[in-house]
């Protein structure tokens, strides 16, 4: 945007490293990795999924991009599994995808009939709970494409 306000950096600000390209669109969601300190995933309205690490060394704090991939449509939500080895992404068409962080393989898991509004992983049940703008809350055991529970909100 031509009229974007500029911000001044102060000593404690985190500065992006050159490995973090400029975002082309707004960030839609941020999720911190549960087992990897200072690492988060973020999704954007133009379909980016990025994994970024906050690093502190003798020169200060900075951001370093660890992984990036592009979805074919806006990515609205993301959440990690309990071992930080898999990310689940909710898209605007209602699709929920999984990305294996080690192999970088992506798979479609299941789908709502409209955009995903929230997405959460419950480790003790190995279950994803998601809600969509279709007024449904669905629970899926990871690996099963049929919901174990559906609530019409």
mmCIF file of N, CA, C and O in Angstrom, residues 44-113:
data_model
loop_
_atom_site.group_PDB
_atom_site.id
_atom_site.type_symbol
_atom_site.label_atom_id
_atom_site.label_comp_id
_atom_site.label_asym_id
_atom_site.label_seq_id
_atom_site.Cartn_x
_atom_site.Cartn_y
_atom_site.Cartn_z
ATOM 1 N N UNK A 44 -1.725 -16.672 5.694
ATOM 2 C CA UNK A 44 -2.062 -15.362 5.138
ATOM 3 C C UNK A 44 -3.268 -15.460 4.215
ATOM 4 O O UNK A 44 -3.632 -16.534 3.747
ATOM 5 N N UNK A 45 -3.821 -14.296 3.921
ATOM 6 C CA UNK A 45 -5.000 -14.207 3.075
ATOM 7 C C UNK A 45 -4.693 -14.516 1.616
ATOM 8 O O UNK A 45 -5.613 -14.725 0.826
ATOM 9 N N UNK A 46 -3.429 -14.558 1.230
ATOM 10 C CA UNK A 46 -3.113 -14.962 -0.152
ATOM 11 C C UNK A 46 -2.625 -16.408 -0.215
ATOM 12 O O UNK A 46 -2.116 -16.858 -1.231
ATOM 13 N N UNK A 47 -2.783 -17.170 0.881
ATOM 14 C CA UNK A 47 -2.507 -18.597 0.865
ATOM 15 C C UNK A 47 -1.128 -19.020 1.337
ATOM 16 O O UNK A 47 -0.795 -20.196 1.265
ATOM 17 N N UNK A 48 -0.324 -18.093 1.827
ATOM 18 C CA UNK A 48 1.000 -18.472 2.343
ATOM 19 C C UNK A 48 0.880 -19.194 3.678
ATOM 20 O O UNK A 48 0.045 -18.841 4.507
ATOM 21 N N UNK A 49 1.730 -20.178 3.867
ATOM 22 C CA UNK A 49 1.962 -20.787 5.172
ATOM 23 C C UNK A 49 3.460 -20.680 5.399
ATOM 24 O O UNK A 49 4.249 -21.123 4.564
ATOM 25 N N UNK A 50 3.853 -20.063 6.486
ATOM 26 C CA UNK A 50 5.273 -19.898 6.800
ATOM 27 C C UNK A 50 5.546 -20.370 8.223
ATOM 28 O O UNK A 50 4.714 -20.196 9.102
ATOM 29 N N UNK A 51 6.736 -20.939 8.391
ATOM 30 C CA UNK A 51 7.239 -21.267 9.726
ATOM 31 C C UNK A 51 8.434 -20.354 9.960
ATOM 32 O O UNK A 51 9.360 -20.309 9.148
ATOM 33 N N UNK A 52 8.381 -19.637 11.073
ATOM 34 C CA UNK A 52 9.378 -18.607 11.362
ATOM 35 C C UNK A 52 9.914 -18.812 12.772
ATOM 36 O O UNK A 52 9.160 -19.141 13.692
ATOM 37 N N UNK A 53 11.220 -18.608 12.932
ATOM 38 C CA UNK A 53 11.855 -18.719 14.243
ATOM 39 C C UNK A 53 12.313 -17.343 14.702
ATOM 40 O O UNK A 53 12.862 -16.564 13.920
ATOM 41 N N UNK A 54 12.081 -17.057 15.978
ATOM 42 C CA UNK A 54 12.598 -15.847 16.604
ATOM 43 C C UNK A 54 13.943 -16.219 17.208
ATOM 44 O O UNK A 54 14.029 -17.104 18.060
ATOM 45 N N UNK A 55 15.004 -15.570 16.748
ATOM 46 C CA UNK A 55 16.362 -15.896 17.177
ATOM 47 C C UNK A 55 16.954 -14.701 17.918
ATOM 48 O O UNK A 55 16.769 -13.563 17.515
ATOM 49 N N UNK A 56 17.654 -15.006 19.000
ATOM 50 C CA UNK A 56 18.368 -13.954 19.714
ATOM 51 C C UNK A 56 19.832 -14.357 19.802
ATOM 52 O O UNK A 56 20.159 -15.469 20.208
ATOM 53 N N UNK A 57 20.701 -13.440 19.390
ATOM 54 C CA UNK A 57 22.142 -13.664 19.517
ATOM 55 C C UNK A 57 22.800 -12.375 19.985
ATOM 56 O O UNK A 57 22.102 -11.452 20.418
ATOM 57 N N UNK A 58 24.113 -12.298 19.879
ATOM 58 C CA UNK A 58 24.828 -11.123 20.384
ATOM 59 C C UNK A 58 24.472 -9.846 19.630
ATOM 60 O O UNK A 58 24.732 -8.745 20.099
ATOM 61 N N UNK A 59 23.847 -9.955 18.460
ATOM 62 C CA UNK A 59 23.479 -8.781 17.666
ATOM 63 C C UNK A 59 22.039 -8.350 17.891
ATOM 64 O O UNK A 59 21.571 -7.383 17.318
ATOM 65 N N UNK A 60 21.289 -9.103 18.697
ATOM 66 C CA UNK A 60 19.902 -8.769 18.979
ATOM 67 C C UNK A 60 18.953 -9.863 18.553
ATOM 68 O O UNK A 60 19.352 -11.001 18.334
ATOM 69 N N UNK A 61 17.687 -9.509 18.420
ATOM 70 C CA UNK A 61 16.645 -10.457 18.030
ATOM 71 C C UNK A 61 16.330 -10.263 16.554
ATOM 72 O O UNK A 61 16.304 -9.144 16.060
ATOM 73 N N UNK A 62 16.062 -11.382 15.879
ATOM 74 C CA UNK A 62 15.627 -11.294 14.493
ATOM 75 C C UNK A 62 14.776 -12.499 14.145
ATOM 76 O O UNK A 62 14.697 -13.458 14.900
ATOM 77 N N UNK A 63 14.110 -12.427 13.013
ATOM 78 C CA UNK A 63 13.245 -13.497 12.528
ATOM 79 C C UNK A 63 13.938 -14.228 11.392
ATOM 80 O O UNK A 63 14.540 -13.603 10.525
ATOM 81 N N UNK A 64 13.810 -15.549 11.398
ATOM 82 C CA UNK A 64 14.372 -16.338 10.313
ATOM 83 C C UNK A 64 13.309 -17.313 9.818
ATOM 84 O O UNK A 64 12.755 -18.086 10.598
ATOM 85 N N UNK A 65 13.024 -17.255 8.521
ATOM 86 C CA UNK A 65 12.043 -18.160 7.935
ATOM 87 C C UNK A 65 12.656 -19.544 7.778
ATOM 88 O O UNK A 65 13.742 -19.699 7.245
ATOM 89 N N UNK A 66 11.927 -20.564 8.264
ATOM 90 C CA UNK A 66 12.399 -21.950 8.213
ATOM 91 C C UNK A 66 11.723 -22.742 7.105
ATOM 92 O O UNK A 66 12.276 -23.721 6.612
ATOM 93 N N UNK A 67 10.496 -22.369 6.746
ATOM 94 C CA UNK A 67 9.713 -23.129 5.768
ATOM 95 C C UNK A 67 8.643 -22.218 5.197
ATOM 96 O O UNK A 67 8.129 -21.337 5.891
ATOM 97 N N UNK A 68 8.310 -22.453 3.939
ATOM 98 C CA UNK A 68 7.244 -21.696 3.301
ATOM 99 C C UNK A 68 6.595 -22.553 2.225
ATOM 100 O O UNK A 68 7.284 -23.297 1.517
ATOM 101 N N UNK A 69 5.286 -22.454 2.115
ATOM 102 C CA UNK A 69 4.561 -23.102 1.031
ATOM 103 C C UNK A 69 3.348 -22.247 0.711
ATOM 104 O O UNK A 69 2.940 -21.402 1.512
ATOM 105 N N UNK A 70 2.781 -22.467 -0.442
ATOM 106 C CA UNK A 70 1.663 -21.652 -0.909
ATOM 107 C C UNK A 70 0.453 -22.540 -1.150
ATOM 108 O O UNK A 70 0.542 -23.553 -1.846
ATOM 109 N N UNK A 71 -0.667 -22.162 -0.572
ATOM 110 C CA UNK A 71 -1.942 -22.830 -0.823
ATOM 111 C C UNK A 71 -2.581 -22.165 -2.049
ATOM 112 O O UNK A 71 -2.234 -21.056 -2.413
ATOM 113 N N UNK A 72 -3.554 -22.830 -2.639
ATOM 114 C CA UNK A 72 -4.201 -22.298 -3.841
ATOM 115 C C UNK A 72 -5.263 -21.241 -3.518
ATOM 116 O O UNK A 72 -5.843 -20.659 -4.425
ATOM 117 N N UNK A 73 -5.500 -21.008 -2.233
ATOM 118 C CA UNK A 73 -6.515 -20.050 -1.805
ATOM 119 C C UNK A 73 -6.163 -19.526 -0.414
ATOM 120 O O UNK A 73 -5.227 -20.014 0.206
ATOM 121 N N UNK A 74 -6.895 -18.534 0.097
ATOM 122 C CA UNK A 74 -6.581 -17.996 1.416
ATOM 123 C C UNK A 74 -6.549 -19.060 2.511
ATOM 124 O O UNK A 74 -7.431 -19.917 2.593
ATOM 125 N N UNK A 75 -5.506 -19.001 3.332
ATOM 126 C CA UNK A 75 -5.339 -19.894 4.484
ATOM 127 C C UNK A 75 -5.735 -19.100 5.727
ATOM 128 O O UNK A 75 -5.109 -18.089 6.036
ATOM 129 N N UNK A 76 -6.771 -19.545 6.409
ATOM 130 C CA UNK A 76 -7.350 -18.749 7.499
ATOM 131 C C UNK A 76 -6.861 -19.123 8.885
ATOM 132 O O UNK A 76 -6.743 -18.262 9.754
ATOM 133 N N UNK A 77 -6.617 -20.408 9.124
ATOM 134 C CA UNK A 77 -6.235 -20.888 10.456
ATOM 135 C C UNK A 77 -5.153 -21.938 10.341
ATOM 136 O O UNK A 77 -5.035 -22.622 9.323
ATOM 137 N N UNK A 78 -4.379 -22.088 11.415
ATOM 138 C CA UNK A 78 -3.405 -23.183 11.472
ATOM 139 C C UNK A 78 -3.234 -23.594 12.932
ATOM 140 O O UNK A 78 -3.454 -22.805 13.843
ATOM 141 N N UNK A 79 -2.871 -24.848 13.122
ATOM 142 C CA UNK A 79 -2.572 -25.369 14.449
ATOM 143 C C UNK A 79 -1.584 -26.515 14.301
ATOM 144 O O UNK A 79 -1.545 -27.175 13.259
ATOM 145 N N UNK A 80 -0.771 -26.725 15.316
ATOM 146 C CA UNK A 80 0.242 -27.781 15.323
ATOM 147 C C UNK A 80 -0.288 -29.028 16.016
ATOM 148 O O UNK A 80 -1.151 -28.931 16.896
ATOM 149 N N UNK A 81 0.293 -30.186 15.685
ATOM 150 C CA UNK A 81 0.057 -31.356 16.526
ATOM 151 C C UNK A 81 0.939 -31.227 17.765
ATOM 152 O O UNK A 81 1.747 -30.294 17.869
ATOM 153 N N UNK A 82 0.812 -32.122 18.707
ATOM 154 C CA UNK A 82 1.501 -31.988 19.994
ATOM 155 C C UNK A 82 3.008 -32.180 19.905
ATOM 156 O O UNK A 82 3.731 -31.775 20.807
ATOM 157 N N UNK A 83 3.517 -32.764 18.823
ATOM 158 C CA UNK A 83 4.962 -32.989 18.683
ATOM 159 C C UNK A 83 5.613 -31.981 17.736
ATOM 160 O O UNK A 83 6.797 -32.109 17.418
ATOM 161 N N UNK A 84 4.841 -31.014 17.269
ATOM 162 C CA UNK A 84 5.326 -29.996 16.330
ATOM 163 C C UNK A 84 5.892 -30.611 15.051
ATOM 164 O O UNK A 84 6.798 -30.068 14.434
ATOM 165 N N UNK A 85 5.345 -31.753 14.662
ATOM 166 C CA UNK A 85 5.813 -32.420 13.446
ATOM 167 C C UNK A 85 4.807 -32.299 12.303
ATOM 168 O O UNK A 85 5.107 -32.660 11.172
ATOM 169 N N UNK A 86 3.632 -31.787 12.612
ATOM 170 C CA UNK A 86 2.584 -31.668 11.615
ATOM 171 C C UNK A 86 1.800 -30.384 11.860
ATOM 172 O O UNK A 86 1.541 -30.006 13.005
ATOM 173 N N UNK A 87 1.450 -29.709 10.774
ATOM 174 C CA UNK A 87 0.603 -28.522 10.835
ATOM 175 C C UNK A 87 -0.703 -28.811 10.129
ATOM 176 O O UNK A 87 -0.726 -29.465 9.082
ATOM 177 N N UNK A 88 -1.780 -28.294 10.701
ATOM 178 C CA UNK A 88 -3.096 -28.407 10.098
ATOM 179 C C UNK A 88 -3.518 -27.007 9.686
ATOM 180 O O UNK A 88 -3.372 -26.066 10.458
ATOM 181 N N UNK A 89 -4.038 -26.883 8.467
ATOM 182 C CA UNK A 89 -4.367 -25.575 7.900
ATOM 183 C C UNK A 89 -5.814 -25.576 7.456
ATOM 184 O O UNK A 89 -6.272 -26.486 6.759
ATOM 185 N N UNK A 90 -6.566 -24.542 7.847
ATOM 186 C CA UNK A 90 -7.957 -24.369 7.434
ATOM 187 C C UNK A 90 -8.052 -23.311 6.350
ATOM 188 O O UNK A 90 -7.550 -22.202 6.513
ATOM 189 N N UNK A 91 -8.701 -23.653 5.236
ATOM 190 C CA UNK A 91 -8.780 -22.770 4.073
ATOM 191 C C UNK A 91 -10.150 -22.128 3.923
ATOM 192 O O UNK A 91 -11.123 -22.557 4.546
ATOM 193 N N UNK A 92 -10.214 -21.140 3.076
ATOM 194 C CA UNK A 92 -11.452 -20.376 2.900
ATOM 195 C C UNK A 92 -12.574 -21.202 2.272
ATOM 196 O O UNK A 92 -13.742 -20.922 2.482
ATOM 197 N N UNK A 93 -12.232 -22.258 1.513
ATOM 198 C CA UNK A 93 -13.287 -23.098 0.917
ATOM 199 C C UNK A 93 -13.778 -24.180 1.869
ATOM 200 O O UNK A 93 -14.617 -24.993 1.517
ATOM 201 N N UNK A 94 -13.235 -24.216 3.110
ATOM 202 C CA UNK A 94 -13.651 -25.187 4.116
ATOM 203 C C UNK A 94 -12.756 -26.406 4.210
ATOM 204 O O UNK A 94 -12.940 -27.257 5.072
ATOM 205 N N UNK A 95 -11.766 -26.517 3.336
ATOM 206 C CA UNK A 95 -10.842 -27.647 3.366
ATOM 207 C C UNK A 95 -9.869 -27.517 4.531
ATOM 208 O O UNK A 95 -9.407 -26.421 4.841
ATOM 209 N N UNK A 96 -9.567 -28.647 5.172
ATOM 210 C CA UNK A 96 -8.511 -28.708 6.181
ATOM 211 C C UNK A 96 -7.421 -29.608 5.612
ATOM 212 O O UNK A 96 -7.682 -30.726 5.185
ATOM 213 N N UNK A 97 -6.204 -29.085 5.586
ATOM 214 C CA UNK A 97 -5.051 -29.808 5.068
ATOM 215 C C UNK A 97 -4.076 -30.093 6.196
ATOM 216 O O UNK A 97 -4.065 -29.383 7.195
ATOM 217 N N UNK A 98 -3.244 -31.114 5.992
ATOM 218 C CA UNK A 98 -2.156 -31.425 6.919
ATOM 219 C C UNK A 98 -0.846 -31.346 6.155
ATOM 220 O O UNK A 98 -0.772 -31.775 4.998
ATOM 221 N N UNK A 99 0.175 -30.795 6.800
ATOM 222 C CA UNK A 99 1.523 -30.769 6.225
ATOM 223 C C UNK A 99 2.455 -31.440 7.208
ATOM 224 O O UNK A 99 2.537 -31.048 8.377
ATOM 225 N N UNK A 100 3.136 -32.472 6.741
ATOM 226 C CA UNK A 100 4.176 -33.130 7.529
ATOM 227 C C UNK A 100 5.423 -32.252 7.419
ATOM 228 O O UNK A 100 5.927 -32.013 6.319
ATOM 229 N N UNK A 101 5.914 -31.762 8.541
ATOM 230 C CA UNK A 101 7.030 -30.818 8.543
ATOM 231 C C UNK A 101 8.320 -31.477 8.052
ATOM 232 O O UNK A 101 9.122 -30.845 7.373
ATOM 233 N N UNK A 102 8.530 -32.746 8.370
ATOM 234 C CA UNK A 102 9.765 -33.420 7.977
ATOM 235 C C UNK A 102 9.809 -33.737 6.485
ATOM 236 O O UNK A 102 10.827 -33.532 5.833
ATOM 237 N N UNK A 103 8.710 -34.239 5.924
ATOM 238 C CA UNK A 103 8.694 -34.625 4.512
ATOM 239 C C UNK A 103 8.152 -33.525 3.605
ATOM 240 O O UNK A 103 8.297 -33.609 2.393
ATOM 241 N N UNK A 104 7.481 -32.540 4.181
ATOM 242 C CA UNK A 104 6.831 -31.441 3.474
ATOM 243 C C UNK A 104 5.710 -31.928 2.558
ATOM 244 O O UNK A 104 5.320 -31.259 1.615
ATOM 245 N N UNK A 105 5.174 -33.118 2.861
ATOM 246 C CA UNK A 105 4.033 -33.668 2.124
ATOM 247 C C UNK A 105 2.742 -33.028 2.642
ATOM 248 O O UNK A 105 2.564 -32.866 3.842
ATOM 249 N N UNK A 106 1.852 -32.685 1.706
ATOM 250 C CA UNK A 106 0.572 -32.072 2.046
ATOM 251 C C UNK A 106 -0.560 -33.035 1.687
ATOM 252 O O UNK A 106 -0.513 -33.671 0.641
ATOM 253 N N UNK A 107 -1.559 -33.111 2.558
ATOM 254 C CA UNK A 107 -2.707 -33.976 2.292
ATOM 255 C C UNK A 107 -3.997 -33.263 2.688
ATOM 256 O O UNK A 107 -4.035 -32.542 3.692
ATOM 257 N N UNK A 108 -5.047 -33.451 1.894
ATOM 258 C CA UNK A 108 -6.376 -32.978 2.262
ATOM 259 C C UNK A 108 -6.947 -33.936 3.291
ATOM 260 O O UNK A 108 -6.908 -35.146 3.088
ATOM 261 N N UNK A 109 -7.462 -33.400 4.406
ATOM 262 C CA UNK A 109 -8.010 -34.254 5.459
ATOM 263 C C UNK A 109 -9.522 -34.371 5.389
ATOM 264 O O UNK A 109 -10.073 -35.457 5.396
ATOM 265 N N UNK A 110 -10.215 -33.234 5.363
ATOM 266 C CA UNK A 110 -11.668 -33.211 5.352
ATOM 267 C C UNK A 110 -12.120 -31.826 4.968
ATOM 268 O O UNK A 110 -11.286 -30.949 4.745
ATOM 269 N N UNK A 111 -13.446 -31.639 4.921
ATOM 270 C CA UNK A 111 -13.941 -30.349 4.441
ATOM 271 C C UNK A 111 -15.263 -29.965 5.101
ATOM 272 O O UNK A 111 -16.139 -30.795 5.282
ATOM 273 N N UNK A 112 -15.367 -28.681 5.452
ATOM 274 C CA UNK A 112 -16.632 -28.050 5.827
ATOM 275 C C UNK A 112 -17.266 -27.531 4.537
ATOM 276 O O UNK A 112 -16.605 -27.476 3.501
ATOM 277 N N UNK A 113 -18.513 -27.097 4.615
ATOM 278 C CA UNK A 113 -19.158 -26.545 3.419
ATOM 279 C C UNK A 113 -18.904 -25.053 3.239
ATOM 280 O O UNK A 113 -19.321 -24.472 2.243
#
